Structures are given as structure tokens and as C-alpha cells.
Short mmCIF file of N, CA, C and O in Angstrom, two decimals:
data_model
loop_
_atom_site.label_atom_id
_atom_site.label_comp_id
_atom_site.label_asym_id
_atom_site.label_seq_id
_atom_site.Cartn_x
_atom_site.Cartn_y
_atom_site.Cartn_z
N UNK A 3 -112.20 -14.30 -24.54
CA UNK A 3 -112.65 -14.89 -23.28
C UNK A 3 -111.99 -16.26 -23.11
O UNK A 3 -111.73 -16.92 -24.12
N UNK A 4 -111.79 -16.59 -22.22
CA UNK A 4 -110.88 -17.55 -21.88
C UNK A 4 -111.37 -18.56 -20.35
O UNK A 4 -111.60 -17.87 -19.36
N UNK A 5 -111.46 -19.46 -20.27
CA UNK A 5 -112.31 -20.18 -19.18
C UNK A 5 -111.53 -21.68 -18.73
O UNK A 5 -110.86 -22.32 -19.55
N UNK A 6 -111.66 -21.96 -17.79
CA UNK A 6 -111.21 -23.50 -16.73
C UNK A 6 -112.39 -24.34 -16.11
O UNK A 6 -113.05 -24.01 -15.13
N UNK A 7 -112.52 -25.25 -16.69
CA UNK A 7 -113.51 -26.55 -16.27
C UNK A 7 -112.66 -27.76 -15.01
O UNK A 7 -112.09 -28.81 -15.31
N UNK A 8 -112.77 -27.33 -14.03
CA UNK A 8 -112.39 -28.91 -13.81
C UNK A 8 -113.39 -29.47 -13.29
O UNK A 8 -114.46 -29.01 -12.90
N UNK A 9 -112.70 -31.22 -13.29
CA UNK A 9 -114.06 -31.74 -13.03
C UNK A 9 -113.08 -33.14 -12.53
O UNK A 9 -111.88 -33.44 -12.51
N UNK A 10 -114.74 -33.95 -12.06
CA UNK A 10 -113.91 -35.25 -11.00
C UNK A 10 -115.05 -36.01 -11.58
O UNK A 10 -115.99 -35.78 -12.34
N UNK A 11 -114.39 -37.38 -10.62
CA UNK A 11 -115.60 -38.13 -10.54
C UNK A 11 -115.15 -39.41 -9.43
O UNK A 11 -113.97 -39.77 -9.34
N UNK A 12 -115.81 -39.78 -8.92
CA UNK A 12 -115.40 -41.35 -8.55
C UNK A 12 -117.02 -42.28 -8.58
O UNK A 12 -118.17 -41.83 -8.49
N UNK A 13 -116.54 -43.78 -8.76
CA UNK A 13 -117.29 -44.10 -8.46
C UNK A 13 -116.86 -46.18 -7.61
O UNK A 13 -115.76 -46.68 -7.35
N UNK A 14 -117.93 -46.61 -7.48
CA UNK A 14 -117.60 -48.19 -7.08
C UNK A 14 -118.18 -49.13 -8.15
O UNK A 14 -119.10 -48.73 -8.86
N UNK A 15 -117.69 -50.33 -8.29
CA UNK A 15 -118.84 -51.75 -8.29
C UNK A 15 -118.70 -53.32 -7.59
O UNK A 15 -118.03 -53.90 -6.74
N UNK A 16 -119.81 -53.58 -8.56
CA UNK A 16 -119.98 -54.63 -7.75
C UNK A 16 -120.78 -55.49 -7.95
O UNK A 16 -121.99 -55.28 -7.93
N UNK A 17 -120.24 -56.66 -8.20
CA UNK A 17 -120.39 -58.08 -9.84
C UNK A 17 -120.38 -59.36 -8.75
O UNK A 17 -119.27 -59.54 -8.26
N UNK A 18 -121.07 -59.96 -8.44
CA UNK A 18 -120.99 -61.68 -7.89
C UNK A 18 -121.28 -61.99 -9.03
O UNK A 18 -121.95 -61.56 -9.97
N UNK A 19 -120.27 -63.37 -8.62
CA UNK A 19 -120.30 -64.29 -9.78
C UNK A 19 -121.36 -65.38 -10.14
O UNK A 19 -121.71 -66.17 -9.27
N UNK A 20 -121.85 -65.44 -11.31
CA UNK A 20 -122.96 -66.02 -11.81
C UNK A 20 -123.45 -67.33 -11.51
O UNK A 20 -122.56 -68.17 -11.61
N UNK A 21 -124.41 -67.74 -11.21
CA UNK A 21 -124.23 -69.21 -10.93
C UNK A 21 -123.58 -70.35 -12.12
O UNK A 21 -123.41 -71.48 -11.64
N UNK A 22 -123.27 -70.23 -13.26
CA UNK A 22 -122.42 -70.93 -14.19
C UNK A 22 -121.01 -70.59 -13.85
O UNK A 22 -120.22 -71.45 -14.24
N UNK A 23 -120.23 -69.13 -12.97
CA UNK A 23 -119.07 -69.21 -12.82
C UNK A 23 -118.94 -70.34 -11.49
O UNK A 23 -118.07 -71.20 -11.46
N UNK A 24 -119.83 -70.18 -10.57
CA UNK A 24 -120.37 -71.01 -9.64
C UNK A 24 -119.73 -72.51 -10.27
O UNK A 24 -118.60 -72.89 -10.55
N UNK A 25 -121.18 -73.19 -10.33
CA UNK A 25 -120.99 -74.16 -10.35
C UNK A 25 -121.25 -75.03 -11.96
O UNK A 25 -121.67 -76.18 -12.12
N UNK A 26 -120.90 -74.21 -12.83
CA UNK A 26 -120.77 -75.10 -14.28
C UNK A 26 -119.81 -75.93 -14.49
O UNK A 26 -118.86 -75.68 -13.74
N UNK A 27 -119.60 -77.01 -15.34
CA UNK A 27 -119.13 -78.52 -15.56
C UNK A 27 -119.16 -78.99 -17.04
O UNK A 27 -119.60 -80.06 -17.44
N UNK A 28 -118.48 -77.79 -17.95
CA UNK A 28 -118.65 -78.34 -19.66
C UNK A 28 -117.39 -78.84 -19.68
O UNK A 28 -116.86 -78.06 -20.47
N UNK A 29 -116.62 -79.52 -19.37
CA UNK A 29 -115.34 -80.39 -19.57
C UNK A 29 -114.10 -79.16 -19.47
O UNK A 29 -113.13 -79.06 -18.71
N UNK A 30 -114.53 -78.43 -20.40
CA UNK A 30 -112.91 -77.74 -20.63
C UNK A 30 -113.25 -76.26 -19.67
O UNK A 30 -112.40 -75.40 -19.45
N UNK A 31 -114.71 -76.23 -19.18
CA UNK A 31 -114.70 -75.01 -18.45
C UNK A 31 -115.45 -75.59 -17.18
O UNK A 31 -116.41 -76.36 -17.27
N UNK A 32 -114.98 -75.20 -16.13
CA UNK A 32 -115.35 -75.89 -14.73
C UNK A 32 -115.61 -74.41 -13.69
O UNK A 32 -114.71 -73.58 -13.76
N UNK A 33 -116.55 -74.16 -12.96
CA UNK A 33 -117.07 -73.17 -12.30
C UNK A 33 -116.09 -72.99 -11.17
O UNK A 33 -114.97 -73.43 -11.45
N UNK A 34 -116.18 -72.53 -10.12
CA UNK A 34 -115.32 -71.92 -9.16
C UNK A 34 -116.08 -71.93 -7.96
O UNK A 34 -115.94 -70.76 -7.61
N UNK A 35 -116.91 -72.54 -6.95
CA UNK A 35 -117.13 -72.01 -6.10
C UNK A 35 -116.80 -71.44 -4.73
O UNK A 35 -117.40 -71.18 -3.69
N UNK A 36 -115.20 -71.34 -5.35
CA UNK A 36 -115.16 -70.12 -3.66
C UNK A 36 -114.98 -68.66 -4.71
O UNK A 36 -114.60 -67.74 -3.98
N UNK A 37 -115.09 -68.32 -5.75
CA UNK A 37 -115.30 -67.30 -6.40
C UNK A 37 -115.97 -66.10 -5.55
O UNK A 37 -117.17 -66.09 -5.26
N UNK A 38 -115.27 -65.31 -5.26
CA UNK A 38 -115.90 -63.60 -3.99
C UNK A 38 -116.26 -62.85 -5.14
O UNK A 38 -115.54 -62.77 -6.14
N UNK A 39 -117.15 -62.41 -5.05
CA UNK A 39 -117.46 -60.94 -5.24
C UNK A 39 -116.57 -60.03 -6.55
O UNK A 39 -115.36 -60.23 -6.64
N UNK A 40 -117.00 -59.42 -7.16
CA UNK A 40 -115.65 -58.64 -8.14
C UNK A 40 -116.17 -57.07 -7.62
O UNK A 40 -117.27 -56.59 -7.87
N UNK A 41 -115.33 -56.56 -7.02
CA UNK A 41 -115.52 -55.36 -6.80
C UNK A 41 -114.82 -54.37 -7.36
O UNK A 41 -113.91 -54.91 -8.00
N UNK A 42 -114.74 -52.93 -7.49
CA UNK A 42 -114.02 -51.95 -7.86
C UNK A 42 -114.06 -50.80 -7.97
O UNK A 42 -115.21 -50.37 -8.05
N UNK A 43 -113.35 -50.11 -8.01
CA UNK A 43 -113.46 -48.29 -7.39
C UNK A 43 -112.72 -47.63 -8.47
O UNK A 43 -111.63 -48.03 -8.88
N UNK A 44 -113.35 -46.63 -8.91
CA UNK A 44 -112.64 -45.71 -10.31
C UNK A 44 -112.81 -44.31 -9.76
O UNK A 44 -113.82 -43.92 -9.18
N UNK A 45 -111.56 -43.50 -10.03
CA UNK A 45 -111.48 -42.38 -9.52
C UNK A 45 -110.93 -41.56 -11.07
O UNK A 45 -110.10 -42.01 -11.86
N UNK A 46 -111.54 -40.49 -11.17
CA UNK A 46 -110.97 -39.59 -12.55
C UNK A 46 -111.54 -38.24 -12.21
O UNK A 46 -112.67 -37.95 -11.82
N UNK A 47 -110.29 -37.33 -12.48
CA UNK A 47 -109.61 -35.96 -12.76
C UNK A 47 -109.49 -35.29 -13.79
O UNK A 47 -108.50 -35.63 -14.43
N UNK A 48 -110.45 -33.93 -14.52
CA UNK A 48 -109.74 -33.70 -16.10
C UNK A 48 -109.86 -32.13 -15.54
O UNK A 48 -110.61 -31.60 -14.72
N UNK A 49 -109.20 -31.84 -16.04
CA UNK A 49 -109.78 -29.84 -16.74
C UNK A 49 -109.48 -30.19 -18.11
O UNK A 49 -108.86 -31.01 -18.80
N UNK A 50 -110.49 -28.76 -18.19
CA UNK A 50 -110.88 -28.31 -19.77
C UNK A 50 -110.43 -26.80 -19.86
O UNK A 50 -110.53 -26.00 -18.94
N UNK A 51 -109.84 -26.49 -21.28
CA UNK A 51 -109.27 -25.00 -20.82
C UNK A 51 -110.32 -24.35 -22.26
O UNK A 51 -110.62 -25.19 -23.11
N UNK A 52 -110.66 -23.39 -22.40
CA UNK A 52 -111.29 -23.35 -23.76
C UNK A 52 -110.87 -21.65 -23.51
O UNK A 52 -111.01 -20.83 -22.60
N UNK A 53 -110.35 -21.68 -24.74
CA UNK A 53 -109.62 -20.14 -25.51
C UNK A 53 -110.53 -19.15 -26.24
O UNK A 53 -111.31 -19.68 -27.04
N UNK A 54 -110.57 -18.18 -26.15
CA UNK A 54 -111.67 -17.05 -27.00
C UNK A 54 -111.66 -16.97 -28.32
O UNK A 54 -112.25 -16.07 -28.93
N UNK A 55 -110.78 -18.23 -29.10
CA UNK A 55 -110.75 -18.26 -30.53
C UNK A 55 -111.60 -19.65 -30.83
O UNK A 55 -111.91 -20.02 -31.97
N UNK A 56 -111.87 -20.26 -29.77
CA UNK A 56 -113.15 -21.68 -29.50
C UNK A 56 -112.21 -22.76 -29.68
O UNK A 56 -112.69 -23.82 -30.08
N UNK A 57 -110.39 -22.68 -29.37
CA UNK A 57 -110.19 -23.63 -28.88
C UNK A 57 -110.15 -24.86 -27.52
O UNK A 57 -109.98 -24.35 -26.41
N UNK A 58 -110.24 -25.81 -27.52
CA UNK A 58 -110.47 -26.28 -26.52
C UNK A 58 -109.01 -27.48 -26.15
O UNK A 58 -108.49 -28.19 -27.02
N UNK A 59 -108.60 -27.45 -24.69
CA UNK A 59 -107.75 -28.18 -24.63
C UNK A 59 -108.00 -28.96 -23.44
O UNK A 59 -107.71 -28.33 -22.42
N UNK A 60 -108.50 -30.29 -23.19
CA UNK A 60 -108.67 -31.54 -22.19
C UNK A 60 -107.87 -32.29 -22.18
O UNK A 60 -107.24 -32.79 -23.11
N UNK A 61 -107.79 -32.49 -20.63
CA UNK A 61 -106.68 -33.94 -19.99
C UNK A 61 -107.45 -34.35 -18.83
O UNK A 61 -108.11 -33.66 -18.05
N UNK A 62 -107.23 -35.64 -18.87
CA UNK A 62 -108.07 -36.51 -17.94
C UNK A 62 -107.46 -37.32 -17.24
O UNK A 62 -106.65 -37.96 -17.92
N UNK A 63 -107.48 -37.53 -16.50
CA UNK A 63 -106.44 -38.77 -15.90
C UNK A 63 -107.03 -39.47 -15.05
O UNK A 63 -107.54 -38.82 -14.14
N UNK A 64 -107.22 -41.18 -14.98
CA UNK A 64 -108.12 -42.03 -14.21
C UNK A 64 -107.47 -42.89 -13.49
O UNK A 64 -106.30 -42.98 -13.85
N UNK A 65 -107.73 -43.52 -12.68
CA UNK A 65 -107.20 -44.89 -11.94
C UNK A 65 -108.74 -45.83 -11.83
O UNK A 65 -109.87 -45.40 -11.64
N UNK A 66 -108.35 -47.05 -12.01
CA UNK A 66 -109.50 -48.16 -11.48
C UNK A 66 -108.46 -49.35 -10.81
O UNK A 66 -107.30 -49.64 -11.11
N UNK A 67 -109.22 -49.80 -9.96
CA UNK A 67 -109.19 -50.95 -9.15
C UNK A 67 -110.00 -52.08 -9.02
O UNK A 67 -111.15 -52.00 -8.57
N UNK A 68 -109.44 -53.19 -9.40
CA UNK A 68 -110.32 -54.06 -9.21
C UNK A 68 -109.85 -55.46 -8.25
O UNK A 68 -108.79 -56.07 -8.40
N UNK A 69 -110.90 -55.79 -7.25
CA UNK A 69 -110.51 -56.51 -6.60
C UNK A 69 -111.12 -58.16 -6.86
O UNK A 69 -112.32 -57.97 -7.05
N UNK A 70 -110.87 -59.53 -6.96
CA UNK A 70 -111.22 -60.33 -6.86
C UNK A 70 -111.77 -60.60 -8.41
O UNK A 70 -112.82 -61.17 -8.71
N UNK A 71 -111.12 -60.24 -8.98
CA UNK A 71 -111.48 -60.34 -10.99
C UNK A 71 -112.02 -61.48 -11.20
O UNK A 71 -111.48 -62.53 -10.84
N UNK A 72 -113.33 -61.42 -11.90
CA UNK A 72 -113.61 -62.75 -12.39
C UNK A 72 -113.36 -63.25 -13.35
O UNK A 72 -113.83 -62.48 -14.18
N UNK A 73 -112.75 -64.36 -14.06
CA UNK A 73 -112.03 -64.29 -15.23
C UNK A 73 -111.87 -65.49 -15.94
O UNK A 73 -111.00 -66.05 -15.26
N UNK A 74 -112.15 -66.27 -16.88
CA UNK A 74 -111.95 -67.60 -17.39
C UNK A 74 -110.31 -68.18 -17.30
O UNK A 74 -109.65 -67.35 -17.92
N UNK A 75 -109.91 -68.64 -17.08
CA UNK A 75 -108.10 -69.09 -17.05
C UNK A 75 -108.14 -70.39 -18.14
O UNK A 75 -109.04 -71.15 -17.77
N UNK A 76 -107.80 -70.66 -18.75
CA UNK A 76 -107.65 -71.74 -19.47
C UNK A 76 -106.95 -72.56 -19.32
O UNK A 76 -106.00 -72.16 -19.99
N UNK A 77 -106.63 -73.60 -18.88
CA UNK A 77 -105.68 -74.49 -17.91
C UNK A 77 -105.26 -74.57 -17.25
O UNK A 77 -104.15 -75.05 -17.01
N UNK A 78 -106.62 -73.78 -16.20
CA UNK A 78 -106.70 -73.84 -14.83
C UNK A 78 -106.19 -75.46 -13.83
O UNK A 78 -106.61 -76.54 -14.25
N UNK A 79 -105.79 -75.43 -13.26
CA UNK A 79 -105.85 -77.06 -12.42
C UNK A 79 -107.29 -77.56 -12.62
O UNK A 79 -107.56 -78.55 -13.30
N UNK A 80 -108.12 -76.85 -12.04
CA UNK A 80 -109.36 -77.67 -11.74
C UNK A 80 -110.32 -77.93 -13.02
O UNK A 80 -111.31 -78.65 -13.19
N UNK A 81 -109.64 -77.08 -13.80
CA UNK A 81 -110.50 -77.43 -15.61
C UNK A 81 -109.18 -78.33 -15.80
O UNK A 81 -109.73 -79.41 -15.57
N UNK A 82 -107.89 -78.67 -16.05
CA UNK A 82 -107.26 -79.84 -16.58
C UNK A 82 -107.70 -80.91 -16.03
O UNK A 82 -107.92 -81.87 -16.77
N UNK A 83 -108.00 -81.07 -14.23
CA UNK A 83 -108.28 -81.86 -14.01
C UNK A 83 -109.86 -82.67 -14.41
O UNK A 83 -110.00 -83.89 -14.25
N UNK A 84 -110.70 -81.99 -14.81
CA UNK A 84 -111.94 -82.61 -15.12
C UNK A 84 -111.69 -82.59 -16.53
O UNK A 84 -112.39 -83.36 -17.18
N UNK A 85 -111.01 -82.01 -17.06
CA UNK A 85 -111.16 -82.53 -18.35
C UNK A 85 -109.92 -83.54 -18.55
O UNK A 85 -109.83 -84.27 -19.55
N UNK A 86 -109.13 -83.52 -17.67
CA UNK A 86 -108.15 -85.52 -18.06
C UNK A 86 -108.67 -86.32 -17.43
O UNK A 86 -108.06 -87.39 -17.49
N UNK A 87 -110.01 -86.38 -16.49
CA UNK A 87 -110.58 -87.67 -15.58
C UNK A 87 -111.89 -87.81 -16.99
O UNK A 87 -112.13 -88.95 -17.41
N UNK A 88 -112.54 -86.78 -17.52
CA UNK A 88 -113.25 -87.18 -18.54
C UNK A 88 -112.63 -88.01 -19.49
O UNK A 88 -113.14 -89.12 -19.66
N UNK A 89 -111.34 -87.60 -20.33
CA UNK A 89 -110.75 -88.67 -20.97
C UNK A 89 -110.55 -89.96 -20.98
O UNK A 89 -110.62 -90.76 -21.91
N UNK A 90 -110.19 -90.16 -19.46
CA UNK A 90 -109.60 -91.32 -18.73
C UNK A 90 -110.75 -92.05 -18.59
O UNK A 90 -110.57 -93.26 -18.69
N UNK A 91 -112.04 -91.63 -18.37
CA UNK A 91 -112.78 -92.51 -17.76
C UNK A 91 -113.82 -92.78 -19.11
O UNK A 91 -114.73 -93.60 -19.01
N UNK A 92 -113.58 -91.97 -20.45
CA UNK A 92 -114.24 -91.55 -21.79
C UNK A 92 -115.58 -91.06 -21.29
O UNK A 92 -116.45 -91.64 -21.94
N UNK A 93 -115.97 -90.45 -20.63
CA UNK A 93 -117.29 -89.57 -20.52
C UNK A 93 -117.23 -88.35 -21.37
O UNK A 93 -118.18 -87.57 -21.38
#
């Protein structure tokens, strides 16, 4: 006996950014507030083939998207800049 599975899926999300990506102020990490939304959409495709000796053979194949990533940068402008006016001013 011998058999074909396919199968799908999609789905969305959807992440605002925290009030510390907002508006936090620890010297070397500085918040963002025009920071949008992190959204994103995942779409995935597999079949499954399974053989009358109980082998099984799967492939899957996905895409994701993400829009507006929220993400730490590390020497960002606006984190060098608060953290060389902290220096400068020794706060």
C-alpha cells in the first residue's frame, strides 16, 4: 500500500514593541520611539509519501516574512550618541 499526504499551512504575526524598546535609557542601549509594529506572514508546503514497506519520505518547503524587525543594533547613532554625551558630561 502506498499513500500521498499533502499538506499546507499559512499563518500571520504580530509583536509591538515593548515599552523598554520604546522608551529605555541604559547608556549603551537607548529605546526607539518611532519603532512600528513587527509583523509577519509564514506560508509552508510539504507532502509525505509513505511506501507499503513503512517507508516514509517528507519535503517541506517554507517562506516567512517579516516586516519592521525589532532588533537591538549596537552602535546605533542614537545609542553612540547618548552614550558619548554621558562620557562627556561624566553621568
Amino acid at each position: 500500500m502506498r499513500f500521498s499526504t499533502l499538506r499546507g499551512a499559512v499563518g500571520t504575526g504580530y509583536r509591538p514593541p515593548s515599552i523598554g524598546e520604546h522608551f529605555d535609557d541604559f547608556g549603551f542601549f537607548v529605546g526607539n520611539p518611532d519603532h512600528d509594529p513587527e509583523t509577519s506572514t509564514s506560508i509552508e508546503v510539504g507532502i509525505d509519501q509513505v511506501w507499503g514497506n513503512g517507508a516514509i519520505l517528507s519535503a517541506t518547503v517554507f517562506e516567512s516574512r517579516i516586516d519592521d524587525l525589532i532588533t537591538f543594533v549596537p552602535g546605533a547613532p542614537s545609542t553612540l550618541a547618548k552614550a558619548v554625551a554621558r562620557l562627556e558630561t561624566g553621568l
